[in-house]
Coordinates of C-alpha atoms and ligand atoms in Angstrom, one line a residue:
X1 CA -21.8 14.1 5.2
X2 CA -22.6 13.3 9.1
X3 CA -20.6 10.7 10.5
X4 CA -19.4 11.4 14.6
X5 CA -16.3 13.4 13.7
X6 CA -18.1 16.4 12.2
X7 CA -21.4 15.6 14.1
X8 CA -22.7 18.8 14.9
X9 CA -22.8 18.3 18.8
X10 CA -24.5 21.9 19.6
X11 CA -23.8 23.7 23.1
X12 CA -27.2 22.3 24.3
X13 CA -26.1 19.0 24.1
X14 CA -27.3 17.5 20.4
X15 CA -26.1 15.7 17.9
X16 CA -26.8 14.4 14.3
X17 CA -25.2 11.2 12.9
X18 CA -25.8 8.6 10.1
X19 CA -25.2 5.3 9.8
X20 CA -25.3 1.7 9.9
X21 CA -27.3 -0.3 12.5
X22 CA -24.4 -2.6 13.7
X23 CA -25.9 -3.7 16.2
X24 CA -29.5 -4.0 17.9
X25 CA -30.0 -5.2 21.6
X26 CA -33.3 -5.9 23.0
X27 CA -34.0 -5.6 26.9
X28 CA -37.1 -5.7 27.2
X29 CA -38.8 -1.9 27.8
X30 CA -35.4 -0.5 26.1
X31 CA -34.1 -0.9 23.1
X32 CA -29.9 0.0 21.7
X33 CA -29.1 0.5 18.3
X34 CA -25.2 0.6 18.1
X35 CA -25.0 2.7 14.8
X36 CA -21.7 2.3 13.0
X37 CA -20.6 5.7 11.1
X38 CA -16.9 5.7 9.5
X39 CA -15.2 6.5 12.7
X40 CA -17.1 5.8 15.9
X41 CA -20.2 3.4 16.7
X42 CA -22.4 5.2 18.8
X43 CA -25.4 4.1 20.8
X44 CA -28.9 5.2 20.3
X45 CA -31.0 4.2 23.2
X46 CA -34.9 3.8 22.7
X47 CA -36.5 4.3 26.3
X48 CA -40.4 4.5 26.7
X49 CA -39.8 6.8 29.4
X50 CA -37.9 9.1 27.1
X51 CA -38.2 8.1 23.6
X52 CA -41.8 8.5 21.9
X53 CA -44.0 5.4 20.8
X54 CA -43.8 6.4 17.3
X55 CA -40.1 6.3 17.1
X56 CA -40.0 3.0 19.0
X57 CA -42.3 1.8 16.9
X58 CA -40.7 3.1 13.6
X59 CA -37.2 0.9 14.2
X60 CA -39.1 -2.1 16.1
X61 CA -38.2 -4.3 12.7
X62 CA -35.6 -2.6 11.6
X63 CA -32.9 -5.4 10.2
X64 CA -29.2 -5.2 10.8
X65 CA -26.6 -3.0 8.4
X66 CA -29.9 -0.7 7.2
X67 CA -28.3 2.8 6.8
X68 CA -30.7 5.8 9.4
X69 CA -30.1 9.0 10.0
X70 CA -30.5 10.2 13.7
X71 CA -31.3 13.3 15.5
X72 CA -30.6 13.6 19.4
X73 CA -30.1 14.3 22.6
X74 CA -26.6 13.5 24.2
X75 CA -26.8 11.9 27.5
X76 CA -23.2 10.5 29.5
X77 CA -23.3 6.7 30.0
X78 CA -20.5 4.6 31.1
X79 CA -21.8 1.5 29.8
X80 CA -21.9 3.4 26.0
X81 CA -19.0 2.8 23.3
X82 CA -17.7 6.5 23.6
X83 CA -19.0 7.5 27.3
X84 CA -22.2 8.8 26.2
X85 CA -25.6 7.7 24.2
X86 CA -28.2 9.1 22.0
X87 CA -31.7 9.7 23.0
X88 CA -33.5 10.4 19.7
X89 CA -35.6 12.5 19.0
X90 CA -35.5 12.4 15.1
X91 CA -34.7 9.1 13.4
X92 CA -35.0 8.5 9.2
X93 CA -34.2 4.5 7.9
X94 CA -32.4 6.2 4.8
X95 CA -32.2 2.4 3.5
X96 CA -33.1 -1.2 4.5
X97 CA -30.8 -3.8 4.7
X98 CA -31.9 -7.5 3.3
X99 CA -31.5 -10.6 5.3
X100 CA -29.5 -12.7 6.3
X101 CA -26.5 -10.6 5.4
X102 CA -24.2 -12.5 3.5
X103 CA -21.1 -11.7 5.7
X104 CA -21.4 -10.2 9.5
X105 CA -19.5 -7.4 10.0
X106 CA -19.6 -7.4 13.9
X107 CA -16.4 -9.4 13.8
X108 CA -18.1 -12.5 16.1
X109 CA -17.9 -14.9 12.9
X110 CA -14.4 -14.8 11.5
X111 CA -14.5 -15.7 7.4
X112 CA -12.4 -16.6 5.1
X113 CA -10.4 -14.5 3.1
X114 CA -11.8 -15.6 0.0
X115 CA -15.5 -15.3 1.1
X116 CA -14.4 -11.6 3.1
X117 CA -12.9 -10.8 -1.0
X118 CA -15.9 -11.6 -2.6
X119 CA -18.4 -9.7 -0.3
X120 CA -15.2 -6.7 0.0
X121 CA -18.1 -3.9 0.5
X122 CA -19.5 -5.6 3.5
X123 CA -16.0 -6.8 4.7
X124 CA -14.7 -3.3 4.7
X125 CA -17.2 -2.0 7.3
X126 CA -15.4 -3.8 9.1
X127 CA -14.2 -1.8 11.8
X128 CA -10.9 -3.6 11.8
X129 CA -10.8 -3.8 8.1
X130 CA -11.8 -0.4 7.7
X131 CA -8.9 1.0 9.7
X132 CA -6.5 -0.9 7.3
X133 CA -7.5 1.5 4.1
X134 CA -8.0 4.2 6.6
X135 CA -4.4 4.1 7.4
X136 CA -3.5 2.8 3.9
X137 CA -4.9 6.7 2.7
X138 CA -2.7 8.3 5.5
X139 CA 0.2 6.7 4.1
X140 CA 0.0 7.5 0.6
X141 CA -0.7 11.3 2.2
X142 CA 2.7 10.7 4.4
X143 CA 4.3 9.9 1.4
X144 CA 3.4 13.1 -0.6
X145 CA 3.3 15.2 2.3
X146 CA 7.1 14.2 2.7
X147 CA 8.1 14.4 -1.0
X148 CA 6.8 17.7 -1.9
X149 CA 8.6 19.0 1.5
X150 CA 11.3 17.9 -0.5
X151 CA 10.9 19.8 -4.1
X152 CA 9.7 16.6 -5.9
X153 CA 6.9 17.0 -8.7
X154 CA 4.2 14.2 -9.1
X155 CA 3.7 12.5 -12.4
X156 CA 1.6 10.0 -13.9
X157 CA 2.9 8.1 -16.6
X158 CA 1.1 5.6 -19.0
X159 CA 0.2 1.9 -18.1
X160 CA -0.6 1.5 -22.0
X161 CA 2.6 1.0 -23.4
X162 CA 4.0 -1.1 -26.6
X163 CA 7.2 -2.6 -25.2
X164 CA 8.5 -4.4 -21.7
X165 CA 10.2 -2.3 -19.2
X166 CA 13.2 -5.0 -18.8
X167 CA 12.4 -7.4 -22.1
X168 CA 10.6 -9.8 -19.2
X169 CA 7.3 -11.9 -20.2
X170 CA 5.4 -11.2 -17.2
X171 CA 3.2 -8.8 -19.0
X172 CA -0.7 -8.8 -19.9
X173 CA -1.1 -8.3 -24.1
X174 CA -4.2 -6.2 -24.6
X175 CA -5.8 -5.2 -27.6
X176 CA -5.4 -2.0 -28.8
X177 CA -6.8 -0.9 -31.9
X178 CA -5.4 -3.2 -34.5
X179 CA -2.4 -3.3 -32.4
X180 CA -0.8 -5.5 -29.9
X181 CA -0.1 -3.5 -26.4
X182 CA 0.7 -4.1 -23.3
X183 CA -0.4 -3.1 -19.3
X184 CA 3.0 -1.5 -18.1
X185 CA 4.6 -3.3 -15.5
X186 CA 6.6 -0.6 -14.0
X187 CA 7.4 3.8 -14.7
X188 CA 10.5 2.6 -14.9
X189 CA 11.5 4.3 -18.5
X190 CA 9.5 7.0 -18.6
X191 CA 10.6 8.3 -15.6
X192 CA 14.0 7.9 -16.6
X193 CA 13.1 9.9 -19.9
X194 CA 11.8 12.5 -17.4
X195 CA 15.4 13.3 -15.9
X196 CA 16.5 14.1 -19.2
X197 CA 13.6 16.3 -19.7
X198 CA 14.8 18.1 -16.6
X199 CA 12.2 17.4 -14.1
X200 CA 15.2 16.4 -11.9
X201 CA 12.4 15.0 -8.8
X202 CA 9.9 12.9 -9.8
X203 CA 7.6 11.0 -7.8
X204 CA 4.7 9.1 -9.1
X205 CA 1.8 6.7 -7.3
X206 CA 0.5 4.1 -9.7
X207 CA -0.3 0.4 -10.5
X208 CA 2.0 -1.9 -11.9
X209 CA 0.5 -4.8 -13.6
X210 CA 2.7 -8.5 -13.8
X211 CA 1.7 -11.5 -15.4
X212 CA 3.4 -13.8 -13.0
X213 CA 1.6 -16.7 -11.9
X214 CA 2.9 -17.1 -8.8
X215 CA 0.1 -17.5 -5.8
X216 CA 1.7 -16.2 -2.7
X217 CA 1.0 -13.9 0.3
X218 CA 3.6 -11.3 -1.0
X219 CA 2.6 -11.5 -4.7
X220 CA -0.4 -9.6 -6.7
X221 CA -1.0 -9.3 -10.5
X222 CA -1.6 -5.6 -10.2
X223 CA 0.2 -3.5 -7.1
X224 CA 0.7 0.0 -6.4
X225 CA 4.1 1.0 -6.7
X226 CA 5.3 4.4 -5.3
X227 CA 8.6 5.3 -7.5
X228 CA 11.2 8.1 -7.5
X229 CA 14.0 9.3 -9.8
X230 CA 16.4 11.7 -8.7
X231 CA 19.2 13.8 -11.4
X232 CA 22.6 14.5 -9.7
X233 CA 22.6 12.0 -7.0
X234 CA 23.7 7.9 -6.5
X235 CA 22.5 5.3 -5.2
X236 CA 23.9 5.7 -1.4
X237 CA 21.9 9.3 -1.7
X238 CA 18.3 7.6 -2.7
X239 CA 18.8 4.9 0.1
X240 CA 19.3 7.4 2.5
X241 CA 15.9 9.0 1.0
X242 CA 14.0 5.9 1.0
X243 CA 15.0 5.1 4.8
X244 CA 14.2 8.8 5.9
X245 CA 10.6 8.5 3.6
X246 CA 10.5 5.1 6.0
X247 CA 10.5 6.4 9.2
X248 CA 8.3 9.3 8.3
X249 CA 5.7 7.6 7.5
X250 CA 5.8 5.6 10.8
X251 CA 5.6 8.2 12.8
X252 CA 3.5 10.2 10.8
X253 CA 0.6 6.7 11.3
X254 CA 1.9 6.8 14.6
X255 CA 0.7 10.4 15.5
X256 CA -1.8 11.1 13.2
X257 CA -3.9 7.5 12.5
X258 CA -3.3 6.6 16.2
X259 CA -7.6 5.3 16.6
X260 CA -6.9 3.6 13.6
X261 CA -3.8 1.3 15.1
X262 CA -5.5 1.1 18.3
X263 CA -9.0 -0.7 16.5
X264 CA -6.9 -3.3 14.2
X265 CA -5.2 -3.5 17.7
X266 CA -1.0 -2.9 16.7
X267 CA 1.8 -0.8 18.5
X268 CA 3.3 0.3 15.2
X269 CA 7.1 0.2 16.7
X270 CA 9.5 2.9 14.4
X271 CA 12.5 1.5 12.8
X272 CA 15.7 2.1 14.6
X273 CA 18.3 3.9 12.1
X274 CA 20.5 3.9 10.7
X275 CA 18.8 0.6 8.9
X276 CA 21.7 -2.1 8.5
X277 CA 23.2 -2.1 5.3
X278 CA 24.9 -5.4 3.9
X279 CA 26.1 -6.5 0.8
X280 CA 25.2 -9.5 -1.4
X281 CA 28.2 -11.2 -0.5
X282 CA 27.5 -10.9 3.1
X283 CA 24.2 -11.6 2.6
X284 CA 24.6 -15.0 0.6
X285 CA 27.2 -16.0 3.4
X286 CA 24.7 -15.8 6.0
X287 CA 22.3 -17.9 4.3
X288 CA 24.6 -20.5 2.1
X289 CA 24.0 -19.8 -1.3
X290 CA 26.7 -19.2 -4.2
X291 CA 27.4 -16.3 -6.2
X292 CA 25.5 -15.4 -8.8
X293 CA 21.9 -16.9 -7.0
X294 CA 19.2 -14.9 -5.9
X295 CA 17.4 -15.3 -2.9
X296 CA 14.3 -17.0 -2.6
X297 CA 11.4 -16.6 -0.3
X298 CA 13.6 -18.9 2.3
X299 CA 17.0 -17.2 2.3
X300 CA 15.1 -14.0 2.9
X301 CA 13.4 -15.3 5.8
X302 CA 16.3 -16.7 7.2
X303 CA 17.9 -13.3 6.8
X304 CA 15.2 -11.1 8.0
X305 CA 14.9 -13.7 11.4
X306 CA 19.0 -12.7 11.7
X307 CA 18.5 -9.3 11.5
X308 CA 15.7 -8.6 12.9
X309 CA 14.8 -5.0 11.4
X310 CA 14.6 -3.7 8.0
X311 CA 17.8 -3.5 6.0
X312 CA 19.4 -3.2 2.9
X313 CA 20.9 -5.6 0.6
X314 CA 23.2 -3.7 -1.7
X315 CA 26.1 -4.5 -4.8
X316 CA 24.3 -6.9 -6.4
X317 CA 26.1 -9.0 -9.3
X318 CA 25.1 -6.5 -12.0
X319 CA 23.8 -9.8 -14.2
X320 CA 20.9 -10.2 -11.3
X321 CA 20.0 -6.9 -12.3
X322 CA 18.1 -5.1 -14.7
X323 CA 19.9 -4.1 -18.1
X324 CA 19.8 0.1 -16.6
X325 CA 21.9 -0.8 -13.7
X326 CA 25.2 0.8 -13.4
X327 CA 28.2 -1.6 -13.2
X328 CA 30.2 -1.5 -10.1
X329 CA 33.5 -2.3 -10.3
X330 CA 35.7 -2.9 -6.8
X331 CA 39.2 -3.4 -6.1
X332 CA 40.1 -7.1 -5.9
X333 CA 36.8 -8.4 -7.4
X334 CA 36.7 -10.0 -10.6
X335 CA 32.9 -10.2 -11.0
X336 CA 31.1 -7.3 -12.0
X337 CA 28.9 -5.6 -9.8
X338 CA 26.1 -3.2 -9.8
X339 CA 25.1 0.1 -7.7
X340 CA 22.1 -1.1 -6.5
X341 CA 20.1 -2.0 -3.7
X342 CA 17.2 -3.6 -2.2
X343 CA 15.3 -2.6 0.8
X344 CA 14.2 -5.9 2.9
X345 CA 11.7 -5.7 6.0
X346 CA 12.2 -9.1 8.1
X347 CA 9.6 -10.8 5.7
X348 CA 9.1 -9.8 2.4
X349 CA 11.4 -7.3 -0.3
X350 CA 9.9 -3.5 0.1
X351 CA 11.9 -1.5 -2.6
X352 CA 14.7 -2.2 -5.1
X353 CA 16.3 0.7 -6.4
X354 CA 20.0 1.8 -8.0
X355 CA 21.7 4.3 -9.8
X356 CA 21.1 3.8 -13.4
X357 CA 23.6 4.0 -16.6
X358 CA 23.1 7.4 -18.0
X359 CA 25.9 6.5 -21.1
X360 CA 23.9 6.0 -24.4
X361 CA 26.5 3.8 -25.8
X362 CA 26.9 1.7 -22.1
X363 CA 23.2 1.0 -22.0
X364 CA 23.0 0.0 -25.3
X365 CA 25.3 -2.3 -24.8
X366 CA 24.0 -3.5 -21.7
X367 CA 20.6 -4.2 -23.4
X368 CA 22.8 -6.1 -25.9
X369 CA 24.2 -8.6 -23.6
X370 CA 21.1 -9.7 -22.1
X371 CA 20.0 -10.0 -25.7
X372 CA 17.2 -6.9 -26.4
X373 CA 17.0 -5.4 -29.3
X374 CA 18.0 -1.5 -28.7
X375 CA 16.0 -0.5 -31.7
X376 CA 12.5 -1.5 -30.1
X377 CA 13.4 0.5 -27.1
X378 CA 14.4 4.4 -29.5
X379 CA 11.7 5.7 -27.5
X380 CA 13.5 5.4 -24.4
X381 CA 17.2 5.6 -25.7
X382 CA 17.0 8.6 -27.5
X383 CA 16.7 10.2 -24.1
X384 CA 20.4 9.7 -23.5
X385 CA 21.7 10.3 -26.8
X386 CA 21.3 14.2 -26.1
X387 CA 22.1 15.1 -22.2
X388 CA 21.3 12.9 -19.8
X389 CA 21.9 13.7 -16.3
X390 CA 23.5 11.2 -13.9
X391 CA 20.5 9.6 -11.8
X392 CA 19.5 7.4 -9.2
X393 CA 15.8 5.8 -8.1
X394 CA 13.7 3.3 -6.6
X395 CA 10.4 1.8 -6.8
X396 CA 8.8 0.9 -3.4
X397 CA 5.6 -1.1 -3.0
X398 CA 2.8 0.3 -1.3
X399 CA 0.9 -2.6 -0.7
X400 CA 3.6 -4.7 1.1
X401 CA 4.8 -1.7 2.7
X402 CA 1.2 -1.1 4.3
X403 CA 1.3 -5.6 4.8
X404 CA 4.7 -5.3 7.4
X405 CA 3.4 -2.2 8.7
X406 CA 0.0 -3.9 10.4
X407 CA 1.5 -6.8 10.2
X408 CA -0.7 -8.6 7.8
X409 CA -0.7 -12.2 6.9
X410 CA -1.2 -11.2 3.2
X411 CA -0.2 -9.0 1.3
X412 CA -4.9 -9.6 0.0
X413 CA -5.5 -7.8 3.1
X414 CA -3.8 -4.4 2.3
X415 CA -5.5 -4.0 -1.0
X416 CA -8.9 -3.1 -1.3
X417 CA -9.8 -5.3 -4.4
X418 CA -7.0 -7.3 -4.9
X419 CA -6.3 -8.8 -8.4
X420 CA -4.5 -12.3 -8.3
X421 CA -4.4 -15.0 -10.8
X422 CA -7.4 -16.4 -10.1
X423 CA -9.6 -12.8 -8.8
X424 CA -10.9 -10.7 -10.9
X425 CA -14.0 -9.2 -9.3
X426 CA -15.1 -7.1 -7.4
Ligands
LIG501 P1 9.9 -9.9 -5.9 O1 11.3 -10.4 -6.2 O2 9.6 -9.9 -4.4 O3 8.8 -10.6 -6.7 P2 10.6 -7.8 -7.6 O4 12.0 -7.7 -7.3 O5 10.1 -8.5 -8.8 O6 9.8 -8.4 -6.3 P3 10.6 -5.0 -8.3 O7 10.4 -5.1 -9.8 O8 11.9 -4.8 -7.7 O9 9.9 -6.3 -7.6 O10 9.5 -3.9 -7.8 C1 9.7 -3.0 -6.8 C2 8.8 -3.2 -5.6 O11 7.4 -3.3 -6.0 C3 9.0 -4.6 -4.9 O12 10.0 -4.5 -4.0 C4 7.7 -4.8 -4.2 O13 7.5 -4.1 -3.0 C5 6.7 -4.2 -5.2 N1 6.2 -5.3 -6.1 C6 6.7 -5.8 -7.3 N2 6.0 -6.8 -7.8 C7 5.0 -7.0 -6.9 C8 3.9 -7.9 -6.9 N3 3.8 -8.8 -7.9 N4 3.0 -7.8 -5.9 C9 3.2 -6.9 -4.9 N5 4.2 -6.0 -4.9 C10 5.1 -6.0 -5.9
LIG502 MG1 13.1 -6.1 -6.6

């Protein structure tokens, strides 16, 4: 593959790219293609003085976004994108463009989101757009690149699955065989299952598919969760993970997508640590709400505009929490608590993690009181009944994580070919 980056730019002063023609400007007795490869737009300049009549003459009609393949001579030039322009010697048209184009990717007509997601391909050459999933891949590598430094082992578990992860509705039935299954809506059990299989570090990268109906800027049908289970630690010890994971990948973007940031325009500022932690009982002080209620997309706002940076909201009531919580029980409190947490940037939940009941006979029970039937969920409960190490994890969400970090109106914007309620293609 040729794009700028690995463009063979010999001692003598050629080079080879391949692209898209972004742009054409006419001046008369000169002619610029700007040509768009993945990184760089680079300008090809057909002179008569210097360029021959046959190659003029081959890209005189060439239409916009047609893909050519260009052989040439490097000459400086001020005026140029990069400092320098192409005088070509070899050119190939590799494919023709149709017009009109149904979407302009030179950013001078700004369309709606909806008519940018239906025409994604075009959308995402882009170069503000493309930067997005150009960092979005450096994040995910951030992310491994920091886990395996830290003796986890990546997993993949399966989406297919027969039974909810928390007895919820929000799942898609599909049809399997002459059976009724489900799209999993979280690792959640299995890699819990794994720490008793001894894999004490797991990490795994994956979609999550829920059926909520909700149509907001934070919320998708199917999201990419990054999740982590840990043996032998709590929950103060996976915070402390998730905020160091955090501030890795910020500076990793920040050193090593730097082009990237600079194109969509953002001065990706790190997080100052220690991040603030507060409990739920601060936290439902500061924005007026009574025990036991959850907040809603206002309360958080109101919070994250007090605060300022990301934090943590931890010792939820246990009953706002999923059934494999574990209890929390303080001095002086009557209600029952939970070791648990949630990771908030100013605008929108990021992670929710805990340490998790690792007692057969307490989990049971705990599935019991929010009225689950144990014995659909032997799979996953047979796990404890013979060792279970104590254990701690969280799930984080890649998507909105990638949102706050460019500072994206929606959550649409970080996701490639987002699925909501009402998209399903591309
Ligand atoms: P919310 O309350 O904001 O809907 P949640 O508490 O239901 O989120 P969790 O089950 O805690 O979500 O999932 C862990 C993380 O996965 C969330 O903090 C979020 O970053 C991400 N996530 C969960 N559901 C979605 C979704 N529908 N769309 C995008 N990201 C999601
Ligand atoms: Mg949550």
């Amino acid at each position: 593959m040729i794009n700028s980056k690995d463009a063979n730019i010999t001692d003598d002063g050629y080079i080879e790219i391949a692209g898209w023609v972004h742009e054409i400007r006419d001046l008369g007795g000169i002619r610029f293609l700007l040509v768009r490869t993945r990184d760089d737009i680079i300008q090809v300049t057909f002179s008569k003085r210097k360029v021959s009549g046959e190659l003029i003459e081959k890209v005189k009609t060439i239409s916009r976004e047609s893909v050519i393949h260009v052989k040439g001579r490097i000459s400086k030039d001020e005026r140029a994108p990069n400092g320098f322009e192409v005088i070509p010697n070899i050119v190939d048209i590799l494919s023709v463009a149709e017009s009109p184009l149904p979407l302009d990717p030179t950013d001078k007509v700004v369309a709606e989101l909806d008519t940018r997601l239906d025409n994604r391909f075009l959308d995402m050459r882009r170069p503000k757009v493309k930067s997005i999933f150009m960092i979005r891949g450096l994040v995910v590598r951030a992310i491994r690149d920091f886990l395996y430094g830290k003796n986890f082992v990546e997993v993949t578990t399966p989406k297919i699955v027969a039974t909810a992860t928390e007895g919820g509705t929000a799942l898609f039935p599909i049809s399997y065989f002459d059976r009724e299954a489900f799209l999993n809506q979280s690792p959640q059990l299995y890699k819990q299952i794994l720490m008793s299989s001894g894999f004490e570090r797991v990490l795994e990268i994956g979609p999550i598919f829920r059926a909520e109906e909700h149509s907001t800027r934070k919320h998708l049908n199917e999201a990419t969760s990054i999740d982590v289970e840990v043996s032998y630690v709590d929950d103060s010890e996976v915070m402390k993970l998730l905020e160091e994971l955090i501030i890795y990948i910020y500076e990793y973007i920040n050193v090593n997508a730097d082009k990237y940031l600079k194109t969509i325009g953002i001065d990706l500022k790190i997080p100052t640590r220690p991040f603030r932690q507060i409990s739920y009982e601060e936290a439902i002080e500061i924005v007026d709400l009574k025990w036991g209620d959850d907040f809603g997309s206002l309360e958080e706002k109101k919070l994250g505009n007090e605060i300022g940076e990301h934090y943590f909201i931890k010792e939820w009531p246990l009953k706002l929490k999923p059934y494999y919580t574990m209890p929390l029980e303080k001095k002086g409190k009557t209600e029952i608590l939970s070791k648990s947490f949630d990771l908030m940037h100013p605008r929108v939940e990021l992670a929710s993690g805990s340490q998790r009941i690792n007692d057969y006979a307490l989990l049971k029970k705990q599935m019991e009181l929010r009225g689950l039937n144990p014995d659909n969920f032997s799979f996953y409960l047979d796990a404890f009944r013979y060792g279970m190490p104590p254990h701690a994890g969280w799930g984080l969400g890649l998507d909105r994580l990638v949102m706050t970090m460019l500072d994206l109106d929606n959550v649409r914007e970080a996701v490639m070919f987002p699925r909501d309620r009402r998209r399903l293609i591309p």
